[in-house]
PDB file of C-alpha atoms in Angstrom:
ATOM      1  CA  MET Q   1      -4.255 -27.453  17.661  1.00  0.00           C
ATOM      2  CA  ALA Q   2      -8.006 -27.004  17.441  1.00  0.00           C
ATOM      3  CA  GLY Q   3      -8.255 -30.005  15.090  1.00  0.00           C
ATOM      4  CA  GLN Q   4      -6.098 -32.065  17.401  1.00  0.00           C
ATOM      5  CA  VAL Q   5      -8.105 -30.895  20.401  1.00  0.00           C
ATOM      6  CA  THR Q   6     -11.306 -31.866  18.607  1.00  0.00           C
ATOM      7  CA  ARG Q   7      -9.872 -35.304  17.778  1.00  0.00           C
ATOM      8  CA  ALA Q   8      -8.771 -35.716  21.409  1.00  0.00           C
ATOM      9  CA  ALA Q   9     -12.196 -34.646  22.623  1.00  0.00           C
ATOM     10  CA  THR Q  10     -13.894 -37.073  20.260  1.00  0.00           C
ATOM     11  CA  ALA Q  11     -11.618 -39.887  21.422  1.00  0.00           C
ATOM     12  CA  ALA Q  12     -12.348 -39.066  25.069  1.00  0.00           C
ATOM     13  CA  VAL Q  13     -16.089 -39.063  24.481  1.00  0.00           C
ATOM     14  CA  LEU Q  14     -15.882 -42.315  22.512  1.00  0.00           C
ATOM     15  CA  ALA Q  15     -13.844 -43.948  25.279  1.00  0.00           C
ATOM     16  CA  ALA Q  16     -16.354 -42.749  27.869  1.00  0.00           C
ATOM     17  CA  VAL Q  17     -19.292 -44.076  25.863  1.00  0.00           C
ATOM     18  CA  LEU Q  18     -17.561 -47.442  25.444  1.00  0.00           C
ATOM     19  CA  ALA Q  19     -16.767 -47.548  29.154  1.00  0.00           C
ATOM     20  CA  ALA Q  20     -20.346 -46.651  29.984  1.00  0.00           C
ATOM     21  CA  GLY Q  21     -21.625 -49.363  27.689  1.00  0.00           C
ATOM     22  CA  ALA Q  22     -19.321 -51.940  29.225  1.00  0.00           C
ATOM     23  CA  SER Q  23     -20.199 -51.007  32.791  1.00  0.00           C
ATOM     24  CA  GLY Q  24     -23.871 -50.805  31.839  1.00  0.00           C
ATOM     25  CA  CYS Q  25     -23.765 -54.572  31.283  1.00  0.00           C
ATOM     26  CA  ALA Q  26     -23.141 -55.160  34.973  1.00  0.00           C
ATOM     27  CA  ASP Q  27     -26.229 -55.720  37.108  1.00  0.00           C
ATOM     28  CA  ASP Q  28     -25.162 -53.434  39.937  1.00  0.00           C
ATOM     29  CA  ASP Q  29     -23.250 -50.378  38.641  1.00  0.00           C
ATOM     30  CA  ASN Q  30     -25.338 -47.815  40.590  1.00  0.00           C
ATOM     31  CA  GLY Q  31     -25.091 -45.366  37.668  1.00  0.00           C
ATOM     32  CA  VAL Q  32     -21.273 -45.367  37.745  1.00  0.00           C
ATOM     33  CA  GLY Q  33     -21.059 -45.951  33.980  1.00  0.00           C
ATOM     34  CA  SER Q  34     -23.298 -43.043  33.063  1.00  0.00           C
ATOM     35  CA  ASP Q  35     -21.574 -40.802  35.629  1.00  0.00           C
ATOM     36  CA  ALA Q  36     -18.148 -41.648  34.124  1.00  0.00           C
ATOM     37  CA  ALA Q  37     -19.464 -40.949  30.623  1.00  0.00           C
ATOM     38  CA  SER Q  38     -20.879 -37.620  31.771  1.00  0.00           C
ATOM     39  CA  ARG Q  39     -17.612 -36.565  33.415  1.00  0.00           C
ATOM     40  CA  ALA Q  40     -15.560 -37.610  30.369  1.00  0.00           C
ATOM     41  CA  ALA Q  41     -17.868 -35.787  27.978  1.00  0.00           C
ATOM     42  CA  SER Q  42     -17.683 -32.659  30.125  1.00  0.00           C
ATOM     43  CA  ALA Q  43     -13.876 -32.829  30.243  1.00  0.00           C
ATOM     44  CA  ALA Q  44     -13.683 -33.349  26.481  1.00  0.00           C
ATOM     45  CA  GLU Q  45     -15.991 -30.394  25.845  1.00  0.00           C
ATOM     46  CA  SER Q  46     -13.870 -28.202  28.124  1.00  0.00           C
ATOM     47  CA  LEU Q  47     -10.675 -29.263  26.331  1.00  0.00           C
ATOM     48  CA  ALA Q  48     -12.156 -28.504  22.912  1.00  0.00           C
ATOM     49  CA  SER Q  49     -13.455 -25.152  24.158  1.00  0.00           C
ATOM     50  CA  ARG Q  50     -10.032 -24.076  25.474  1.00  0.00           C
ATOM     51  CA  GLY Q  51      -8.407 -24.832  22.103  1.00  0.00           C
ATOM     52  CA  ALA Q  52     -11.058 -22.872  20.226  1.00  0.00           C
ATOM     53  CA  ASP Q  53     -10.828 -20.002  22.744  1.00  0.00           C
ATOM     54  CA  ALA Q  54      -7.034 -19.751  22.294  1.00  0.00           C
ATOM     55  CA  LEU Q  55      -7.380 -19.567  18.513  1.00  0.00           C
ATOM     56  CA  ALA Q  56     -10.219 -17.043  18.723  1.00  0.00           C
ATOM     57  CA  SER Q  57      -8.180 -14.856  21.066  1.00  0.00           C
ATOM     58  CA  ALA Q  58      -5.098 -14.982  18.838  1.00  0.00           C
ATOM     59  CA  THR Q  59      -7.196 -14.181  15.762  1.00  0.00           C
ATOM     60  CA  ALA Q  60      -8.828 -11.205  17.490  1.00  0.00           C
ATOM     61  CA  GLU Q  61      -5.484  -9.815  18.671  1.00  0.00           C
ATOM     62  CA  ALA Q  62      -3.969 -10.166  15.191  1.00  0.00           C
ATOM     63  CA  GLY Q  63      -6.942  -8.395  13.627  1.00  0.00           C
ATOM     64  CA  GLU Q  64      -6.737  -5.517  16.099  1.00  0.00           C
ATOM     65  CA  ALA Q  65      -3.006  -5.083  15.500  1.00  0.00           C
ATOM     66  CA  LEU Q  66      -3.457  -4.864  11.728  1.00  0.00           C
ATOM     67  CA  GLU Q  67      -6.512  -2.588  11.949  1.00  0.00           C
ATOM     68  CA  SER Q  68      -4.533  -0.075  14.014  1.00  0.00           C
ATOM     69  CA  ILE Q  69      -2.141   0.580  11.104  1.00  0.00           C
ATOM     70  CA  LYS Q  70      -3.165   3.572   9.043  1.00  0.00           C
ATOM     71  CA  GLY Q  71      -1.902   4.061   5.492  1.00  0.00           C
ATOM     72  CA  GLY Q  72      -0.297   0.631   5.195  1.00  0.00           C
ATOM     73  CA  ILE Q  73       0.168  -0.931   1.774  1.00  0.00           C
ATOM     74  CA  ASP Q  74       0.208  -4.606   0.846  1.00  0.00           C
ATOM     75  CA  ALA Q  75       3.733  -5.966   1.221  1.00  0.00           C
ATOM     76  CA  LYS Q  76       3.072  -9.698   1.126  1.00  0.00           C
ATOM     77  CA  ASP Q  77       5.468 -10.150  -1.811  1.00  0.00           C
ATOM     78  CA  GLU Q  78       8.259  -8.518   0.229  1.00  0.00           C
ATOM     79  CA  VAL Q  79       8.014 -10.984   3.134  1.00  0.00           C
ATOM     80  CA  LYS Q  80       9.542 -14.454   3.429  1.00  0.00           C
ATOM     81  CA  LEU Q  81       9.281 -16.984   6.254  1.00  0.00           C
ATOM     82  CA  GLY Q  82      11.913 -19.446   7.391  1.00  0.00           C
ATOM     83  CA  LYS Q  83      11.331 -23.031   8.425  1.00  0.00           C
ATOM     84  CA  PRO Q  84       9.227 -23.413  11.594  1.00  0.00           C
ATOM     85  CA  GLY Q  85      10.997 -24.657  14.719  1.00  0.00           C
ATOM     86  CA  THR Q  86      10.261 -25.043  18.414  1.00  0.00           C
ATOM     87  CA  ASP Q  87      11.690 -22.885  21.206  1.00  0.00           C
ATOM     88  CA  ASP Q  88      12.648 -23.971  24.737  1.00  0.00           C
ATOM     89  CA  ASP Q  89       9.055 -23.382  25.935  1.00  0.00           C
ATOM     90  CA  GLY Q  90       7.626 -25.711  23.275  1.00  0.00           C
ATOM     91  CA  ARG Q  91       6.158 -22.886  21.204  1.00  0.00           C
ATOM     92  CA  THR Q  92       6.438 -22.848  17.420  1.00  0.00           C
ATOM     93  CA  THR Q  93       8.715 -20.137  16.029  1.00  0.00           C
ATOM     94  CA  VAL Q  94       9.585 -18.938  12.541  1.00  0.00           C
ATOM     95  CA  THR Q  95      11.938 -16.254  11.240  1.00  0.00           C
ATOM     96  CA  VAL Q  96      10.210 -13.439   9.345  1.00  0.00           C
ATOM     97  CA  THR Q  97      12.247 -11.444   6.825  1.00  0.00           C
ATOM     98  CA  ALA Q  98      10.884  -8.288   5.180  1.00  0.00           C
ATOM     99  CA  ARG Q  99      12.689  -6.549   2.302  1.00  0.00           C
ATOM    100  CA  ASN Q 100      12.047  -2.814   2.060  1.00  0.00           C
ATOM    101  CA  THR Q 101      11.725  -1.892  -1.613  1.00  0.00           C
ATOM    102  CA  ALA Q 102      10.660   1.684  -0.829  1.00  0.00           C
ATOM    103  CA  ASP Q 103      12.894   4.746  -1.136  1.00  0.00           C
ATOM    104  CA  ASP Q 104      12.738   5.543   2.578  1.00  0.00           C
ATOM    105  CA  THR Q 105      12.726   3.771   5.940  1.00  0.00           C
ATOM    106  CA  GLN Q 106       9.572   1.726   6.479  1.00  0.00           C
ATOM    107  CA  SER Q 107       8.079  -0.586   9.086  1.00  0.00           C
ATOM    108  CA  PHE Q 108       6.218  -3.839   8.494  1.00  0.00           C
ATOM    109  CA  ALA Q 109       3.393  -5.650  10.258  1.00  0.00           C
ATOM    110  CA  VAL Q 110       3.229  -9.307   9.280  1.00  0.00           C
ATOM    111  CA  GLN Q 111       0.428 -11.702  10.183  1.00  0.00           C
ATOM    112  CA  VAL Q 112       1.875 -15.213  10.489  1.00  0.00           C
ATOM    113  CA  GLU Q 113      -0.538 -18.134  10.357  1.00  0.00           C
ATOM    114  CA  PHE Q 114       0.473 -21.478  11.849  1.00  0.00           C
ATOM    115  CA  ARG Q 115      -1.346 -24.379  10.159  1.00  0.00           C
ATOM    116  CA  ASN Q 116      -1.372 -28.153  10.683  1.00  0.00           C
ATOM    117  CA  GLU Q 117      -0.531 -30.718   7.989  1.00  0.00           C
ATOM    118  CA  ASP Q 118      -4.153 -30.551   6.762  1.00  0.00           C
ATOM    119  CA  GLY Q 119      -3.936 -26.769   6.315  1.00  0.00           C
ATOM    120  CA  LYS Q 120      -6.225 -26.029   9.266  1.00  0.00           C
ATOM    121  CA  LEU Q 121      -5.422 -22.809  11.148  1.00  0.00           C
ATOM    122  CA  GLN Q 122      -3.899 -23.555  14.568  1.00  0.00           C
ATOM    123  CA  ASP Q 123      -2.645 -20.135  15.671  1.00  0.00           C
ATOM    124  CA  MET Q 124      -1.995 -16.636  14.377  1.00  0.00           C
ATOM    125  CA  VAL Q 125       0.330 -13.836  15.468  1.00  0.00           C
ATOM    126  CA  VAL Q 126       1.390 -10.423  14.177  1.00  0.00           C
ATOM    127  CA  VAL Q 127       5.061  -9.465  14.149  1.00  0.00           C
ATOM    128  CA  THR Q 128       6.330  -5.909  13.684  1.00  0.00           C
ATOM    129  CA  LEU Q 129       9.602  -5.106  11.972  1.00  0.00           C
ATOM    130  CA  SER Q 130      10.344  -1.461  12.746  1.00  0.00           C
ATOM    131  CA  ASP Q 131      12.448   1.035  10.830  1.00  0.00           C
ATOM    132  CA  VAL Q 132      13.787  -1.135   8.000  1.00  0.00           C
ATOM    133  CA  ALA Q 133      16.125   1.038   5.922  1.00  0.00           C
ATOM    134  CA  ALA Q 134      15.423   1.657   2.224  1.00  0.00           C
ATOM    135  CA  GLY Q 135      16.735  -1.240   0.144  1.00  0.00           C
ATOM    136  CA  ALA Q 136      17.514  -3.313   3.248  1.00  0.00           C
ATOM    137  CA  SER Q 137      15.895  -6.289   4.957  1.00  0.00           C
ATOM    138  CA  GLY Q 138      14.771  -6.666   8.530  1.00  0.00           C
ATOM    139  CA  THR Q 139      14.148  -9.852  10.499  1.00  0.00           C
ATOM    140  CA  ALA Q 140      12.010 -10.814  13.463  1.00  0.00           C
ATOM    141  CA  THR Q 141      10.795 -14.024  15.052  1.00  0.00           C
ATOM    142  CA  ALA Q 142       7.127 -14.989  15.124  1.00  0.00           C
ATOM    143  CA  ARG Q 143       6.199 -17.169  18.125  1.00  0.00           C
ATOM    144  CA  SER Q 144       2.948 -19.073  18.543  1.00  0.00           C
ATOM    145  CA  THR Q 145       0.710 -18.028  21.421  1.00  0.00           C
ATOM    146  CA  HIS Q 146       0.536 -21.602  22.723  1.00  0.00           C
ATOM    147  CA  LYS Q 147       2.146 -25.003  22.164  1.00  0.00           C
ATOM    148  CA  LEU Q 148       1.297 -26.604  18.836  1.00  0.00           C
ATOM    149  CA  SER Q 149       1.796 -30.268  18.107  1.00  0.00           C
ATOM    150  CA  GLY Q 150       2.370 -32.285  14.976  1.00  0.00           C
ATOM    151  CA  SER Q 151       3.723 -30.940  11.727  1.00  0.00           C
ATOM    152  CA  VAL Q 152       3.263 -27.159  11.602  1.00  0.00           C
ATOM    153  CA  LYS Q 153       3.505 -24.948   8.525  1.00  0.00           C
ATOM    154  CA  ALA Q 154       3.854 -21.172   8.685  1.00  0.00           C
ATOM    155  CA  GLU Q 155       2.289 -18.866   6.096  1.00  0.00           C
ATOM    156  CA  VAL Q 156       2.072 -15.116   5.611  1.00  0.00           C
ATOM    157  CA  GLY Q 157      -1.555 -14.089   6.036  1.00  0.00           C
ATOM    158  CA  THR Q 158      -1.306 -10.326   5.633  1.00  0.00           C
ATOM    159  CA  ALA Q 159       1.742  -8.083   5.397  1.00  0.00           C
ATOM    160  CA  LEU Q 160       1.611  -4.306   5.517  1.00  0.00           C
ATOM    161  CA  ARG Q 161       4.398  -1.790   4.895  1.00  0.00           C
ATOM    162  CA  TYR Q 162       3.907   1.584   6.535  1.00  0.00           C
TER     163      TYR Q 162
END
């Protein structure tokens, strides 16, 4: 989303500059062109900032969730993701499956990264799969923190078994 927000912000600023240039050709615009450009640039900057803030917040929350796990071991090879979809609220979802290869019941914390078609990070969440029996698999659904647009890929960032 941040890349799309940036592209939208750039387009808004470009449109405002073009509008300002066109209105600047008139003899009597009373500064309307430059005022419109200023307002559009401010709106575009705000839009870009909100997208970056959402990603920063999601990244911070994911980091805190993983840091709180003591004694976890890397379990990335034991985790598989399904195909991303969209729920009724327009948020991207993906099924997370963790296979417990340990000899006793374990829990998993899985960081799911949502990326656009260019591979740029759009969102990140951590999903917990609690009390997966030895030799069994557990499933959960990862849900983006906000609406994502375009083609979205889901990847496992970090996976811990504890």
